[in-house]
């Protein structure tokens, strides 16, 4: 039977290497048994109680530490430092400055500013900035302004520096417009019933609901009158006849026929498209083009076509039309001819190379890619001369040592440079047949 190392209880229910019966005993075993006092640095035994370990060996030492950390202890410590540094006073207010560094002459920043004659910037609040802005605007306004009353038409003066909206009428007219308080009961403006006295002497309606209903009915009546005025003396936009006044809607056409002609039948305008000359159908009044295509063509002509219209072809010199004015050559034929004249040898080499590839393809021979770099290396090996006669020429042919028709490979290993005379004289014969003067296999 295994026993716990702390409480001596049975620990057979735990794993075979367990030394403690529970996690509590394991934590208890790891707790230190000896502590050091923070006041006297004397080791003492840890008391057997839960919670954080004590920091002092006795209550007297704990009270002494608390007293040392109190405000009185700090004051006494500051007094000791003052006696050590000497009696130092502020040069402005005479206050004690021992709490600052040893070379301090002033007790705080304000005293230092006062001694140097410097006034620090004091940031103003948002309300202060608004007040100064209003005062500045009020100072820029005139003393008084003359207005005209909209009721009686007379002129009256108002203070110019007064904020807010200007009055629309003079003071007597405004006094007449104000509702007069009634001392006795009076009828409601909407339903005619007596207005309760608790609503006040200025109330015109007996309730809020009556006021809302009366105002809605008055607004509907005003809209009906305005609609009738708008429908009066209206004419059809298509035929010009008078339109019959009905209860609803503001009609634009006298009937369905005019409505169909206005919306579905194209009506050409007097002016035509500025680009193609066709009639403008269903376009706005200020339209100049019949569609987006004509508009883009006109914009291209205005911005680009005018500058490129007189550009000649880079090969033949003929002036190009507007549709091809952005090109260098007027046609693909001129472009190919200009490239051939600028790169004669390159074009001929590519043509010969194409002929070799075509013949190899027809003969079903093996083909390998040969680059210009491979050919330049091969030419440099032979000193840019013919491999058979040694003649230097600017137009060397790609000579196949074993002809393709005789089973030769179209690759860099079967190529040598040759002058036109040797290449044409050799033909489809091997080197030995050509040197011995034998005929070509085609004639045997």
PDB file of C-alpha atoms in Angstrom, residues 171-307:
ATOM      1  CA  UNK A 171     -43.727  95.812 -35.784  1.00  0.00           C
ATOM      2  CA  UNK A 172     -47.399  97.036 -36.005  1.00  0.00           C
ATOM      3  CA  UNK A 173     -48.205  94.417 -38.682  1.00  0.00           C
ATOM      4  CA  UNK A 174     -46.493  91.724 -36.643  1.00  0.00           C
ATOM      5  CA  UNK A 175     -48.524  92.734 -33.596  1.00  0.00           C
ATOM      6  CA  UNK A 176     -51.740  92.413 -35.614  1.00  0.00           C
ATOM      7  CA  UNK A 177     -50.750  88.955 -36.862  1.00  0.00           C
ATOM      8  CA  UNK A 178     -50.191  87.654 -33.349  1.00  0.00           C
ATOM      9  CA  UNK A 179     -53.180  85.738 -31.985  1.00  0.00           C
ATOM     10  CA  UNK A 180     -54.985  87.645 -29.257  1.00  0.00           C
ATOM     11  CA  UNK A 181     -55.698  85.885 -26.015  1.00  0.00           C
ATOM     12  CA  UNK A 182     -59.417  85.397 -25.370  1.00  0.00           C
ATOM     13  CA  UNK A 183     -60.845  85.693 -21.910  1.00  0.00           C
ATOM     14  CA  UNK A 184     -64.087  83.799 -22.569  1.00  0.00           C
ATOM     15  CA  UNK A 185     -64.944  80.514 -24.328  1.00  0.00           C
ATOM     16  CA  UNK A 186     -64.674  80.493 -28.154  1.00  0.00           C
ATOM     17  CA  UNK A 187     -65.502  78.061 -30.961  1.00  0.00           C
ATOM     18  CA  UNK A 188     -63.041  75.642 -32.559  1.00  0.00           C
ATOM     19  CA  UNK A 189     -61.748  76.684 -35.982  1.00  0.00           C
ATOM     20  CA  UNK A 190     -62.230  73.194 -37.363  1.00  0.00           C
ATOM     21  CA  UNK A 191     -65.335  71.532 -35.923  1.00  0.00           C
ATOM     22  CA  UNK A 192     -67.057  74.549 -34.313  1.00  0.00           C
ATOM     23  CA  UNK A 193     -67.232  73.114 -30.797  1.00  0.00           C
ATOM     24  CA  UNK A 194     -66.194  75.082 -27.735  1.00  0.00           C
ATOM     25  CA  UNK A 195     -62.441  75.063 -27.082  1.00  0.00           C
ATOM     26  CA  UNK A 196     -61.670  73.821 -23.549  1.00  0.00           C
ATOM     27  CA  UNK A 197     -60.273  76.448 -21.216  1.00  0.00           C
ATOM     28  CA  UNK A 198     -57.325  74.223 -20.214  1.00  0.00           C
ATOM     29  CA  UNK A 199     -55.879  74.596 -23.746  1.00  0.00           C
ATOM     30  CA  UNK A 200     -55.305  78.307 -23.113  1.00  0.00           C
ATOM     31  CA  UNK A 201     -56.631  81.546 -24.478  1.00  0.00           C
ATOM     32  CA  UNK A 202     -54.542  81.362 -27.703  1.00  0.00           C
ATOM     33  CA  UNK A 203     -55.731  77.899 -28.793  1.00  0.00           C
ATOM     34  CA  UNK A 204     -57.691  77.819 -32.076  1.00  0.00           C
ATOM     35  CA  UNK A 205     -58.683  74.118 -32.071  1.00  0.00           C
ATOM     36  CA  UNK A 206     -60.353  71.947 -29.510  1.00  0.00           C
ATOM     37  CA  UNK A 207     -57.749  69.147 -29.833  1.00  0.00           C
ATOM     38  CA  UNK A 208     -54.630  68.102 -31.704  1.00  0.00           C
ATOM     39  CA  UNK A 209     -56.581  65.632 -33.839  1.00  0.00           C
ATOM     40  CA  UNK A 210     -59.019  68.316 -34.950  1.00  0.00           C
ATOM     41  CA  UNK A 211     -56.110  70.610 -35.876  1.00  0.00           C
ATOM     42  CA  UNK A 212     -54.381  67.909 -37.975  1.00  0.00           C
ATOM     43  CA  UNK A 213     -57.612  66.940 -39.770  1.00  0.00           C
ATOM     44  CA  UNK A 214     -58.496  70.567 -40.580  1.00  0.00           C
ATOM     45  CA  UNK A 215     -55.018  71.319 -41.941  1.00  0.00           C
ATOM     46  CA  UNK A 216     -55.039  68.171 -44.126  1.00  0.00           C
ATOM     47  CA  UNK A 217     -58.403  69.077 -45.632  1.00  0.00           C
ATOM     48  CA  UNK A 218     -57.243  72.633 -46.317  1.00  0.00           C
ATOM     49  CA  UNK A 219     -54.055  71.365 -48.013  1.00  0.00           C
ATOM     50  CA  UNK A 220     -56.045  68.920 -50.171  1.00  0.00           C
ATOM     51  CA  UNK A 221     -58.383  71.744 -51.248  1.00  0.00           C
ATOM     52  CA  UNK A 222     -55.414  73.950 -52.171  1.00  0.00           C
ATOM     53  CA  UNK A 223     -53.873  71.153 -54.255  1.00  0.00           C
ATOM     54  CA  UNK A 224     -57.190  70.597 -56.042  1.00  0.00           C
ATOM     55  CA  UNK A 225     -57.448  74.276 -56.956  1.00  0.00           C
ATOM     56  CA  UNK A 226     -53.814  74.333 -58.171  1.00  0.00           C
ATOM     57  CA  UNK A 227     -54.433  71.216 -60.275  1.00  0.00           C
ATOM     58  CA  UNK A 228     -57.511  72.753 -61.860  1.00  0.00           C
ATOM     59  CA  UNK A 229     -55.570  75.912 -62.677  1.00  0.00           C
ATOM     60  CA  UNK A 230     -52.774  73.845 -64.251  1.00  0.00           C
ATOM     61  CA  UNK A 231     -55.223  71.838 -66.399  1.00  0.00           C
ATOM     62  CA  UNK A 232     -56.971  74.938 -67.681  1.00  0.00           C
ATOM     63  CA  UNK A 233     -56.249  75.989 -71.311  1.00  0.00           C
ATOM     64  CA  UNK A 234     -53.919  73.014 -71.984  1.00  0.00           C
ATOM     65  CA  UNK A 235     -53.216  71.908 -75.564  1.00  0.00           C
ATOM     66  CA  UNK A 236     -52.124  68.579 -77.040  1.00  0.00           C
ATOM     67  CA  UNK A 237     -48.381  68.382 -77.673  1.00  0.00           C
ATOM     68  CA  UNK A 238     -48.911  66.557 -81.004  1.00  0.00           C
ATOM     69  CA  UNK A 239     -51.957  68.057 -82.748  1.00  0.00           C
ATOM     70  CA  UNK A 240     -52.362  71.282 -80.736  1.00  0.00           C
ATOM     71  CA  UNK A 241     -56.067  70.771 -79.903  1.00  0.00           C
ATOM     72  CA  UNK A 242     -57.540  71.685 -76.533  1.00  0.00           C
ATOM     73  CA  UNK A 243     -57.452  68.938 -73.936  1.00  0.00           C
ATOM     74  CA  UNK A 244     -60.637  68.043 -72.087  1.00  0.00           C
ATOM     75  CA  UNK A 245     -60.376  68.772 -68.365  1.00  0.00           C
ATOM     76  CA  UNK A 246     -60.903  65.679 -66.205  1.00  0.00           C
ATOM     77  CA  UNK A 247     -60.807  64.979 -62.507  1.00  0.00           C
ATOM     78  CA  UNK A 248     -57.368  63.353 -62.348  1.00  0.00           C
ATOM     79  CA  UNK A 249     -53.962  63.795 -63.933  1.00  0.00           C
ATOM     80  CA  UNK A 250     -52.276  66.420 -66.086  1.00  0.00           C
ATOM     81  CA  UNK A 251     -52.752  65.035 -69.583  1.00  0.00           C
ATOM     82  CA  UNK A 252     -50.285  65.919 -72.378  1.00  0.00           C
ATOM     83  CA  UNK A 253     -52.257  64.477 -75.305  1.00  0.00           C
ATOM     84  CA  UNK A 254     -55.865  64.725 -76.405  1.00  0.00           C
ATOM     85  CA  UNK A 255     -56.258  60.999 -77.079  1.00  0.00           C
ATOM     86  CA  UNK A 256     -54.581  57.611 -77.461  1.00  0.00           C
ATOM     87  CA  UNK A 257     -53.714  58.265 -81.109  1.00  0.00           C
ATOM     88  CA  UNK A 258     -51.594  61.324 -80.303  1.00  0.00           C
ATOM     89  CA  UNK A 259     -49.963  59.488 -77.403  1.00  0.00           C
ATOM     90  CA  UNK A 260     -48.979  56.610 -79.731  1.00  0.00           C
ATOM     91  CA  UNK A 261     -47.618  58.953 -82.386  1.00  0.00           C
ATOM     92  CA  UNK A 262     -45.576  60.829 -79.780  1.00  0.00           C
ATOM     93  CA  UNK A 263     -44.013  57.720 -78.211  1.00  0.00           C
ATOM     94  CA  UNK A 264     -43.772  55.094 -80.983  1.00  0.00           C
ATOM     95  CA  UNK A 265     -43.848  56.814 -84.389  1.00  0.00           C
ATOM     96  CA  UNK A 266     -40.428  58.274 -85.365  1.00  0.00           C
ATOM     97  CA  UNK A 267     -40.570  61.980 -86.094  1.00  0.00           C
ATOM     98  CA  UNK A 268     -37.559  63.341 -88.023  1.00  0.00           C
ATOM     99  CA  UNK A 269     -36.192  66.689 -86.980  1.00  0.00           C
ATOM    100  CA  UNK A 270     -35.291  69.546 -89.272  1.00  0.00           C
ATOM    101  CA  UNK A 271     -31.555  69.195 -88.620  1.00  0.00           C
ATOM    102  CA  UNK A 272     -29.530  66.126 -89.541  1.00  0.00           C
ATOM    103  CA  UNK A 273     -26.683  64.213 -87.897  1.00  0.00           C
ATOM    104  CA  UNK A 274     -23.458  66.215 -87.929  1.00  0.00           C
ATOM    105  CA  UNK A 275     -21.440  63.128 -88.988  1.00  0.00           C
ATOM    106  CA  UNK A 276     -23.493  60.852 -91.252  1.00  0.00           C
ATOM    107  CA  UNK A 277     -26.270  63.268 -92.306  1.00  0.00           C
ATOM    108  CA  UNK A 278     -29.177  60.977 -91.312  1.00  0.00           C
ATOM    109  CA  UNK A 279     -32.316  62.304 -89.642  1.00  0.00           C
ATOM    110  CA  UNK A 280     -32.433  62.439 -85.857  1.00  0.00           C
ATOM    111  CA  UNK A 281     -35.201  60.281 -84.398  1.00  0.00           C
ATOM    112  CA  UNK A 282     -36.222  60.448 -80.740  1.00  0.00           C
ATOM    113  CA  UNK A 283     -33.220  62.558 -79.747  1.00  0.00           C
ATOM    114  CA  UNK A 284     -33.180  65.451 -77.318  1.00  0.00           C
ATOM    115  CA  UNK A 285     -33.539  69.001 -78.550  1.00  0.00           C
ATOM    116  CA  UNK A 286     -29.815  69.821 -78.421  1.00  0.00           C
ATOM    117  CA  UNK A 287     -28.621  66.546 -80.010  1.00  0.00           C
ATOM    118  CA  UNK A 288     -26.116  66.819 -82.877  1.00  0.00           C
ATOM    119  CA  UNK A 289     -25.510  63.121 -83.645  1.00  0.00           C
ATOM    120  CA  UNK A 290     -27.848  60.228 -84.355  1.00  0.00           C
ATOM    121  CA  UNK A 291     -26.034  57.800 -82.018  1.00  0.00           C
ATOM    122  CA  UNK A 292     -22.985  56.984 -79.952  1.00  0.00           C
ATOM    123  CA  UNK A 293     -21.024  55.684 -82.937  1.00  0.00           C
ATOM    124  CA  UNK A 294     -21.240  58.963 -84.867  1.00  0.00           C
ATOM    125  CA  UNK A 295     -20.405  60.932 -81.720  1.00  0.00           C
ATOM    126  CA  UNK A 296     -17.214  58.913 -81.105  1.00  0.00           C
ATOM    127  CA  UNK A 297     -16.136  59.248 -84.743  1.00  0.00           C
ATOM    128  CA  UNK A 298     -16.602  63.001 -84.606  1.00  0.00           C
ATOM    129  CA  UNK A 299     -14.637  63.241 -81.367  1.00  0.00           C
ATOM    130  CA  UNK A 300     -11.801  61.172 -82.856  1.00  0.00           C
ATOM    131  CA  UNK A 301     -11.695  63.419 -85.890  1.00  0.00           C
ATOM    132  CA  UNK A 302     -11.634  66.538 -83.752  1.00  0.00           C
ATOM    133  CA  UNK A 303      -8.905  65.340 -81.377  1.00  0.00           C
ATOM    134  CA  UNK A 304      -6.747  62.954 -83.421  1.00  0.00           C
ATOM    135  CA  UNK A 305      -7.850  62.840 -87.032  1.00  0.00           C
ATOM    136  CA  UNK A 306      -7.084  66.489 -87.772  1.00  0.00           C
ATOM    137  CA  UNK A 307      -3.455  66.096 -86.716  1.00  0.00           C
TER     138      UNK A 307
END
